[in-house]
CSV table of C-alpha atoms in Angstrom, one decimal:
chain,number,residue,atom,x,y,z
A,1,UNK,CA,12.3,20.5,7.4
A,2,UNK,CA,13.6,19.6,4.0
A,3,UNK,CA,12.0,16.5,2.5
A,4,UNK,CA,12.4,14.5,-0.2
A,5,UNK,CA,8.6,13.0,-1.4
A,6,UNK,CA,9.7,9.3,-3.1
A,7,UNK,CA,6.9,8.1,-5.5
A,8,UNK,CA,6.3,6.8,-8.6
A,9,UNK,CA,8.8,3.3,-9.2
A,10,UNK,CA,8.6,0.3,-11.4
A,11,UNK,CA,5.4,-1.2,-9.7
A,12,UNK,CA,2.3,-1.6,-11.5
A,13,UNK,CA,1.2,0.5,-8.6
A,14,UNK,CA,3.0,3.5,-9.7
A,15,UNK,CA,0.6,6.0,-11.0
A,16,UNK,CA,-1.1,5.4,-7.4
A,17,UNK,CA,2.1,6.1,-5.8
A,18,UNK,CA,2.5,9.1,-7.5
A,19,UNK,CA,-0.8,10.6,-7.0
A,20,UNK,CA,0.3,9.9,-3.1
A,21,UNK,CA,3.5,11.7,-3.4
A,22,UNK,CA,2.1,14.3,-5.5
A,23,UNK,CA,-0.7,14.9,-2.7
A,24,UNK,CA,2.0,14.8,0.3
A,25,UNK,CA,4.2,16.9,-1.5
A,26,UNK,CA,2.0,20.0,-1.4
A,27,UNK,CA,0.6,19.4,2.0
A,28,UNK,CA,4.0,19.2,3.5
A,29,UNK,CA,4.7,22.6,1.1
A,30,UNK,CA,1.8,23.9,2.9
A,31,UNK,CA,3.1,23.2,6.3
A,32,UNK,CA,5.8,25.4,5.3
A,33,UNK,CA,8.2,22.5,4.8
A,34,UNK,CA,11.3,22.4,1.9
A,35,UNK,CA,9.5,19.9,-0.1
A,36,UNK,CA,10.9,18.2,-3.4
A,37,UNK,CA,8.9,15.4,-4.8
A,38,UNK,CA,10.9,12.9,-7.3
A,39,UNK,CA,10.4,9.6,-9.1
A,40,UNK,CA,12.3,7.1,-7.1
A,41,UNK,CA,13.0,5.1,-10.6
A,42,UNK,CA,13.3,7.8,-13.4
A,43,UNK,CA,15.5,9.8,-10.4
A,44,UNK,CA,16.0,13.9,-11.2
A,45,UNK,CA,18.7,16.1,-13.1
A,46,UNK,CA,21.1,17.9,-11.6
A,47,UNK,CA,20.6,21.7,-11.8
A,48,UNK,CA,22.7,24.3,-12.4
A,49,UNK,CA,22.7,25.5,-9.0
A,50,UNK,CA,23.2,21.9,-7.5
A,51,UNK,CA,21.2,19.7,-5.7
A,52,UNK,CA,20.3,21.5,-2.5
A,53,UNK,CA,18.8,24.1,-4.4
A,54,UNK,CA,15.8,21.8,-5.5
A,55,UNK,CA,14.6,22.5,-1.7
A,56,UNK,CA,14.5,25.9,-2.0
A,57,UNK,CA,11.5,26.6,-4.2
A,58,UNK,CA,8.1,24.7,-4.7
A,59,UNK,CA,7.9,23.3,-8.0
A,60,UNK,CA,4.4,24.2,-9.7
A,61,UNK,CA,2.7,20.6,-9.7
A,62,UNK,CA,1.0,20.0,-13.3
A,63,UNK,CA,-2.6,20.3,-12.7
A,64,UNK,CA,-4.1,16.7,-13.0
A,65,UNK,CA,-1.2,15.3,-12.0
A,66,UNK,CA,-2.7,13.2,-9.1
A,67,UNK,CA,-5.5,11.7,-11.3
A,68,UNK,CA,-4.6,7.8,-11.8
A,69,UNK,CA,-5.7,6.1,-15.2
A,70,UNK,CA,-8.2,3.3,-15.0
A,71,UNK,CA,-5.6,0.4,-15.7
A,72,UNK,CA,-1.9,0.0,-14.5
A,73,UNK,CA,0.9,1.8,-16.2
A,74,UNK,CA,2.8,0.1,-19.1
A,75,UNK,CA,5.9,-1.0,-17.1
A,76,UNK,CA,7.8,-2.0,-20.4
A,77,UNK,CA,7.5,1.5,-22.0
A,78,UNK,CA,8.7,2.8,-18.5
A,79,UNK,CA,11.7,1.6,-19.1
A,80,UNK,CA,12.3,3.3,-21.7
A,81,UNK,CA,11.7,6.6,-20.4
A,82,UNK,CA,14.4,5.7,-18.5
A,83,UNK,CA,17.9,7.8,-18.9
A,84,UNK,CA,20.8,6.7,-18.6
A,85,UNK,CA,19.7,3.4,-17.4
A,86,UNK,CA,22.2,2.3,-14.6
A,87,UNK,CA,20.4,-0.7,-14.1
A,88,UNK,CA,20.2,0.2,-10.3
A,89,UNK,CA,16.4,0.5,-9.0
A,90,UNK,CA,16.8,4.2,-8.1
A,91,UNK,CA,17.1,7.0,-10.4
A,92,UNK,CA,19.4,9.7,-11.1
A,93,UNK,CA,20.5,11.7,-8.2
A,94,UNK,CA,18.0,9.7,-5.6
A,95,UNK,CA,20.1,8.7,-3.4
A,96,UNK,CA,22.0,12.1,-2.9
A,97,UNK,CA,19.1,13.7,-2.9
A,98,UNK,CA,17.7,11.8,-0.1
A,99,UNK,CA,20.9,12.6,1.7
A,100,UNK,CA,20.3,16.2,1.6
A,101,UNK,CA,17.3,15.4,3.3
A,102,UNK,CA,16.3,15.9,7.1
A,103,UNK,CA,14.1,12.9,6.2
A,104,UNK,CA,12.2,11.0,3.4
A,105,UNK,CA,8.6,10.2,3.1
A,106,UNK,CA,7.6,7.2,1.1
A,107,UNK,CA,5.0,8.1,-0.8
A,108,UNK,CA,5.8,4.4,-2.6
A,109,UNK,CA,3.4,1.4,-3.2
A,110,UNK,CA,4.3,-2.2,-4.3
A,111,UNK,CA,7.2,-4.0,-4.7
A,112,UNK,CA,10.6,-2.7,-3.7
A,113,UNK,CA,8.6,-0.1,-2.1
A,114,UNK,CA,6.9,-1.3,0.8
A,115,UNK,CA,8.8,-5.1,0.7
A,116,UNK,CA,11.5,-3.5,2.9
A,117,UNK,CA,14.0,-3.3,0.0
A,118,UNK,CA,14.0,0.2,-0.2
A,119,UNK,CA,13.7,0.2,3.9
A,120,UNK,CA,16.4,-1.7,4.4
A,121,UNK,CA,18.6,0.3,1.7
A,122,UNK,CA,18.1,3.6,4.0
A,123,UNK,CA,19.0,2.2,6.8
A,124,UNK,CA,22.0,1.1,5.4
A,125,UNK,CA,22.8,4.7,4.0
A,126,UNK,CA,21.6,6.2,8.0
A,127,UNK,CA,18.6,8.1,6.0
A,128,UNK,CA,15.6,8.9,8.0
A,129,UNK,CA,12.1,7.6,6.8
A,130,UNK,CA,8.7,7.2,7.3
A,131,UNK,CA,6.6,4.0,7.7
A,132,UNK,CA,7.3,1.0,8.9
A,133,UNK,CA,10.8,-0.2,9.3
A,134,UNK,CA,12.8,-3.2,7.0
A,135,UNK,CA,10.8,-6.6,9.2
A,136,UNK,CA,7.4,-5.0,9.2
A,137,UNK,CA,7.6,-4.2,5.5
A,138,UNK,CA,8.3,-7.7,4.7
A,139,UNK,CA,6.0,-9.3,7.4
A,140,UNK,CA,3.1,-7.4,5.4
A,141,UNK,CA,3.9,-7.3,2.4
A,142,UNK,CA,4.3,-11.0,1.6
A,143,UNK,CA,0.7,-12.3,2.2
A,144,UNK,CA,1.9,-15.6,3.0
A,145,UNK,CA,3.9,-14.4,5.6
A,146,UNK,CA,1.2,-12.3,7.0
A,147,UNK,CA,-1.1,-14.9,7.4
A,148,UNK,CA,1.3,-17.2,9.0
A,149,UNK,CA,1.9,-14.8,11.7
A,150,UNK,CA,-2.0,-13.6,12.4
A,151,UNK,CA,-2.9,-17.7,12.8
A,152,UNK,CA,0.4,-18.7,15.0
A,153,UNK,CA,-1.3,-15.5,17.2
A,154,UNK,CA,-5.2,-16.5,17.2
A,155,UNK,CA,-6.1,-13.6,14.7
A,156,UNK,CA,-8.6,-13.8,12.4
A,157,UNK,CA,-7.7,-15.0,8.8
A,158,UNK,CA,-9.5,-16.5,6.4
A,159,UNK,CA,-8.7,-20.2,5.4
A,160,UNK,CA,-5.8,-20.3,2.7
A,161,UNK,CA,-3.3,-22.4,0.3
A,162,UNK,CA,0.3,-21.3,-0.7
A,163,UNK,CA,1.4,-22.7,-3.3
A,164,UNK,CA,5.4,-22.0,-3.7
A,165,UNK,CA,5.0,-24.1,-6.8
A,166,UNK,CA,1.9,-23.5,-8.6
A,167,UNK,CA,2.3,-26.5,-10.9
A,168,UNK,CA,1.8,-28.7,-7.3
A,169,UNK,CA,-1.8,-28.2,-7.7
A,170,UNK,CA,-4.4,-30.6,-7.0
A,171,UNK,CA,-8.1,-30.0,-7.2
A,172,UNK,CA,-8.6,-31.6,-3.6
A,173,UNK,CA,-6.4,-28.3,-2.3
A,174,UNK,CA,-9.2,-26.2,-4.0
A,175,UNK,CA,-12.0,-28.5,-3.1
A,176,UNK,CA,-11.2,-27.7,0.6
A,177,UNK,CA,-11.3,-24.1,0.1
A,178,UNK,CA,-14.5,-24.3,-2.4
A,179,UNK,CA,-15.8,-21.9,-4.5
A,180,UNK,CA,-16.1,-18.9,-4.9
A,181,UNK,CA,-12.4,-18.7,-3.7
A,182,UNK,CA,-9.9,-15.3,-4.1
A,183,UNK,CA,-6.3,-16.1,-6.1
A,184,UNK,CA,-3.9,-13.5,-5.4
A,185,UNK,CA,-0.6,-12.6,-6.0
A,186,UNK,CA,1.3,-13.0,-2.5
A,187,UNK,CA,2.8,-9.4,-2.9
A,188,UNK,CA,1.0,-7.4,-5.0
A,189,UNK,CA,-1.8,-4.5,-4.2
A,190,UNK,CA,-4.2,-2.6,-5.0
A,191,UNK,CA,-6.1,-5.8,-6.0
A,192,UNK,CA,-3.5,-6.1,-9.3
A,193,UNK,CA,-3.8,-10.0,-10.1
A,194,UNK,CA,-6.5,-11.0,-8.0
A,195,UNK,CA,-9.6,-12.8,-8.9
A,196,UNK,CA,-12.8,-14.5,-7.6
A,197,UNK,CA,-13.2,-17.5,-9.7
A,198,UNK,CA,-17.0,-19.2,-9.3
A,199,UNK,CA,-15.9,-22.4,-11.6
A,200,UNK,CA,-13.4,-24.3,-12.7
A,201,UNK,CA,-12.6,-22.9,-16.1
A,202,UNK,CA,-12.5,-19.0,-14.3
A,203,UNK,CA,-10.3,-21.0,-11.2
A,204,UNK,CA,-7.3,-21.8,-14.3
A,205,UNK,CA,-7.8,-18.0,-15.8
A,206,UNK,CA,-7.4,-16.6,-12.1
A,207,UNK,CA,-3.9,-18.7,-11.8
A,208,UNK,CA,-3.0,-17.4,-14.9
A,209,UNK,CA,-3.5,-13.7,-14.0
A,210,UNK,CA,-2.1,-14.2,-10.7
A,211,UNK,CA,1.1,-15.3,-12.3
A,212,UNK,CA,1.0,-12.5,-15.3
A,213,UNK,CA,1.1,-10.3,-12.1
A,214,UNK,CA,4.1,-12.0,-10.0
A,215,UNK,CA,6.7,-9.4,-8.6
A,216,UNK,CA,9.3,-12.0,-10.1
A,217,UNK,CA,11.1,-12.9,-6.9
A,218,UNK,CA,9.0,-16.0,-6.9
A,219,UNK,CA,6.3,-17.6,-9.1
A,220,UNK,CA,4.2,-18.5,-6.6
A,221,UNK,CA,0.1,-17.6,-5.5
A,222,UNK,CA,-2.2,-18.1,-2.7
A,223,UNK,CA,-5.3,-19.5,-2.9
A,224,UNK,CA,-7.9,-17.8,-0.5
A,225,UNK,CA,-11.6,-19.0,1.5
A,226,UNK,CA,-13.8,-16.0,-0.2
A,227,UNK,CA,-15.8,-14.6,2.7
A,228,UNK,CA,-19.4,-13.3,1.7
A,229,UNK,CA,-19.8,-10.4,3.6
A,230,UNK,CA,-19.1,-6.3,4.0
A,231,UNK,CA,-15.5,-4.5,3.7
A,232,UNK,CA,-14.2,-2.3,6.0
A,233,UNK,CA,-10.6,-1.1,7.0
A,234,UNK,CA,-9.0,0.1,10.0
A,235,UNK,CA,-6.0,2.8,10.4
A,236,UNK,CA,-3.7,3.0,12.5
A,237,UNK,CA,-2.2,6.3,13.5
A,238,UNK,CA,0.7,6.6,16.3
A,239,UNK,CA,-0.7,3.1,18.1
A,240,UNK,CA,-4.5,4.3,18.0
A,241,UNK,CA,-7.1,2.7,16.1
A,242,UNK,CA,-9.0,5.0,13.9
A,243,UNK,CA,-12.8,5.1,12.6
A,244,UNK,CA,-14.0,2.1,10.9
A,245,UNK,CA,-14.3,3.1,7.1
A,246,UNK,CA,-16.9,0.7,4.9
A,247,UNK,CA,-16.3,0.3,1.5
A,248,UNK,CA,-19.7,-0.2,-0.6
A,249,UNK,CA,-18.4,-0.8,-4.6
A,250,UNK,CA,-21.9,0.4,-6.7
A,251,UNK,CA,-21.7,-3.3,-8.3
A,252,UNK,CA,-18.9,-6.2,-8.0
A,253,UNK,CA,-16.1,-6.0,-5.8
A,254,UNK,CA,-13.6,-3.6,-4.6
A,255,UNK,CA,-11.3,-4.2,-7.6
A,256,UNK,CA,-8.1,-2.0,-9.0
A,257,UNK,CA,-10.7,0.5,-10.8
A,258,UNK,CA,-12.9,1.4,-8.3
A,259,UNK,CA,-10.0,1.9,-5.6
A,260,UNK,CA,-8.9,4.7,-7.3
A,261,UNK,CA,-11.8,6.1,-9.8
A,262,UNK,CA,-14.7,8.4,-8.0
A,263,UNK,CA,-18.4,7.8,-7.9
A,264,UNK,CA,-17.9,3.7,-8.1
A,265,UNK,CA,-17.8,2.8,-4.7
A,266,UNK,CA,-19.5,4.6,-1.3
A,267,UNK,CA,-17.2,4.7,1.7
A,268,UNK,CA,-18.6,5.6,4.7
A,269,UNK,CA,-17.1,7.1,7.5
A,270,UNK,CA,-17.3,6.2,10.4
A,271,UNK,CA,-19.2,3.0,9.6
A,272,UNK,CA,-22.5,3.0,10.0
A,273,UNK,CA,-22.1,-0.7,12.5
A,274,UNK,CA,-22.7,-1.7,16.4
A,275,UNK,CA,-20.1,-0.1,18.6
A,276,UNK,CA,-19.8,-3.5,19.8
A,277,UNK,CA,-17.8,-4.3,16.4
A,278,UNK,CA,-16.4,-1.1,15.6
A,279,UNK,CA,-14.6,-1.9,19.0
A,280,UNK,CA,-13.3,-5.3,17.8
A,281,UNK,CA,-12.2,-4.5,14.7
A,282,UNK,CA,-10.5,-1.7,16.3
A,283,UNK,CA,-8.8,-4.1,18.8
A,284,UNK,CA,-8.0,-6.6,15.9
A,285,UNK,CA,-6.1,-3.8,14.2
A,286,UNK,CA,-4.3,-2.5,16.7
A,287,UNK,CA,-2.9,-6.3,17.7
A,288,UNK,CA,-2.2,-7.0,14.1
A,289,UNK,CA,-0.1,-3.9,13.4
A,290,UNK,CA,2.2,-4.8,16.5
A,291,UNK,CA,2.1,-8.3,15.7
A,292,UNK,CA,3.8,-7.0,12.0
A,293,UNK,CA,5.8,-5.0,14.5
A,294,UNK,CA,4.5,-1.8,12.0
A,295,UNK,CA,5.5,1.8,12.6
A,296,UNK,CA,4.2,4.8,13.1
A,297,UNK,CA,0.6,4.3,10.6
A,298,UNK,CA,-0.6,1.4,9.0
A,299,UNK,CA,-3.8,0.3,7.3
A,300,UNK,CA,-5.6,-3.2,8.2
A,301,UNK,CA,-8.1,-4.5,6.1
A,302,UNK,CA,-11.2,-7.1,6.9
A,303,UNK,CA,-13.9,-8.8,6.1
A,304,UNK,CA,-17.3,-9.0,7.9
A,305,UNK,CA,-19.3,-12.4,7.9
A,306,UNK,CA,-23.2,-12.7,8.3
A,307,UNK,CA,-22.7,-13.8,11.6
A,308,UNK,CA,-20.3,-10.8,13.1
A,309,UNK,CA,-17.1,-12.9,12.4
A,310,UNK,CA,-13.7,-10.8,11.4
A,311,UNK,CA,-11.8,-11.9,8.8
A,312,UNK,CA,-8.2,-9.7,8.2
A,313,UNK,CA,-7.5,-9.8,4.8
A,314,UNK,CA,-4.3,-8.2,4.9
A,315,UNK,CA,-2.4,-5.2,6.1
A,316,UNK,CA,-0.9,-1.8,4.8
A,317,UNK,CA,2.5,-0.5,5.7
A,318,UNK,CA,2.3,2.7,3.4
A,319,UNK,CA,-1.5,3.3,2.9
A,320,UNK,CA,-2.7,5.1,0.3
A,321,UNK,CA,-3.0,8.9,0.4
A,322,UNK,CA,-4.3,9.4,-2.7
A,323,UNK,CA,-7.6,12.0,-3.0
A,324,UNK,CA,-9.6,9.1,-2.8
A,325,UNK,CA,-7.7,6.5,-0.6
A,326,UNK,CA,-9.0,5.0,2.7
A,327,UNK,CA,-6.5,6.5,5.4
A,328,UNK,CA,-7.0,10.0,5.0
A,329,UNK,CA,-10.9,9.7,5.2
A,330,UNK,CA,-10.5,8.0,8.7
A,331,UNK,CA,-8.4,10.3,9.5
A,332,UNK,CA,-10.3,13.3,8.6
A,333,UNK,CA,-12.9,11.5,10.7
A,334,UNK,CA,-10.6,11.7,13.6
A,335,UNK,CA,-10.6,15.3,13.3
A,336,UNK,CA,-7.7,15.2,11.6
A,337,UNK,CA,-7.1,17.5,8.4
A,338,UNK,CA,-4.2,16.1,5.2
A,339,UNK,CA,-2.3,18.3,6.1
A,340,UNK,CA,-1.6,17.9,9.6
A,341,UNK,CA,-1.7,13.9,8.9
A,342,UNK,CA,0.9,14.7,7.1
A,343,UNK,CA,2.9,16.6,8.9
A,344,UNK,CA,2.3,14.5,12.0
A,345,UNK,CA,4.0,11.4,9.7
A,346,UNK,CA,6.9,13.0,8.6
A,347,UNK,CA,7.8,14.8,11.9
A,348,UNK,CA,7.5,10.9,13.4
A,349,UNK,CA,10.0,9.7,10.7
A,350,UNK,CA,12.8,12.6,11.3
A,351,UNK,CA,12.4,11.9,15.0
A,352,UNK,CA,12.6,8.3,15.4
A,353,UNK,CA,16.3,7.7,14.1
């Protein structure tokens, strides 16, 4: 098939997302599909030969290409990189690119990319995708929303404010929710703007950061129960639960850094834990990612109390598949190789339109 790989973006996820497309990109090549990967904001030239003949040879990656720095990308110097600047969110050529296409994988994380904006503008343009469709994307992404949906359906959540209009806070919001407490941006990842304040004077620099890191649709935060406890997630893959992964950070918590850098957190695989709760969590998944009404893969994240209790804390539309993301290690405990995970996502997204 020919594919178009869509990473990078204007996120402060974007050097993740481009590790992801840069990894996809050459396990599709290796499935012997047309493969071009492109930056879905700084977009692609034109060559010479046109368009189409992007798909006929495999670009030679730059080695190190995948490695993502230890702090977010400067999104203001992005811009600047940026030529000619249309003022649209995709780049040069994108869009006809993508139309070239037998069907585009989303290698995108944050923001326009997994909201449903980006969703929503394929299906407008009758371009096949991968992932989860234009209402999943939103019902995820937007942590408010999310949350909404698991308590109206008896799922487990943890306790939560949020606040549309930060400046109507009142310490007796907080004082039911007690400390330590988790302030997040509604719909951000990879743990950009999020905090575990112990104290009052770390509670007002934690809605500070949360706000620095607003998507700037809305000012607005949530204001999380912290649940003391262990960290695992469950994939999703075609409507079957895969292996519990636990995530172990060597010190602290499982924070933007040690998502993404080796050696600073243990994942094991699959989770050394009863069947018993292995088989709940797996159960919770699976009814969370069609309560989002998610597509073909998804990632759901919990907590685990002392006492055995599950707590979602939120859920994935495009996971990562960056060397060291969650996904592809439960997938790989499946028995499933990259590639083939792959392969088996992007033959789902040229099928299902």
């Amino acid at each position: 098939m020919k594919v178009v790989v869509l990473a990078g973006g204007n996120s402060p996820e974007r050097d993740v997302s481009l590790s992801s497309g840069w990894m996809i990109s050459n396990a599709l090549a290796e499935k012997g599909h047309a493969v071009v990967l492109v930056d879905v904001y700084l977009g692609i030239k034109t060559p010479k030969s046109g368009l189409n003949s992007l798909f006929l040879s495999q670009p030679e990656y730059e080695p190190g290409y995948h490695e993502i720095p230890t702090t977010p990308p400067d999104l203001e110097l992005l811009k600047k990189l940026r030529y000619p600047d249309t003022g649209m969110f995709f780049g040069e050529n994108v869009i006809d690119l993508c139309r070239l296409a037998d069907v585009v994988f989303l290698g995108l994380h944050g923001s326009a990319g997994e909201n449903g904006q980006i969703q929503a503008a394929l299906d407008l343009l009758n371009i096949r995708y991968t992932g989860s469709g234009f209402s999943g994307c939103v019902a995820a992404m937007d942590k408010s929303i999310t949350k909404e949906l698991l308590h109206v359906n008896h799922l487990p959540t943890a306790s939560w404010i949020y606040l549309r209009h930060p400046e109507e806070l009142h310490w007796e919001m907080v004082e039911k929710i007690g400390f330590p407490c988790v302030i997040k941006p509604p719909r951000g990842g990879s743990s950009i703007g999020v905090s575990i304040p112990k104290n009052k004077q770390e509670f007002e620099d934690g809605i500070t950061l949360a706000l620095s890191k607003s998507d700037g649709i809305e000012h607005d935060l949530i204001i999380e129960k912290y649940i003391e406890g262990r960290e695992f997630c469950v994939g999703i893959l075609d409507n079957q639960p895969l292996p519990p992964i636990e995530i172990i950070p060597n010190e602290g918590w499982f924070d933007y850094e040690k998502k993404y850098q080796s050696g600073l957190t243990q994942e094991i695989c699959p989770a050394d834990i009863p069947a018993e709760l292995a088989q709940r969590m797996q159960e919770a998944a699976l009814k969370i990612h069609n309560v989002l009404r998610l597509g073909f893969y998804s990632r759901i994240d919990f907590k685990v109390d002392r006492d055995g209790n599950i707590f979602c804390l939120e859920a994935n539309t495009l996971p990562g598949m960056t060397p060291n993301s969650l996904f592809p290690k439960e997938a790989a405990a499946a028995g499933i190789a990259y590639a083939d995970l792959c392969d088996r996502i992007v033959t789902n997204g040229q099928s299902r339109r």
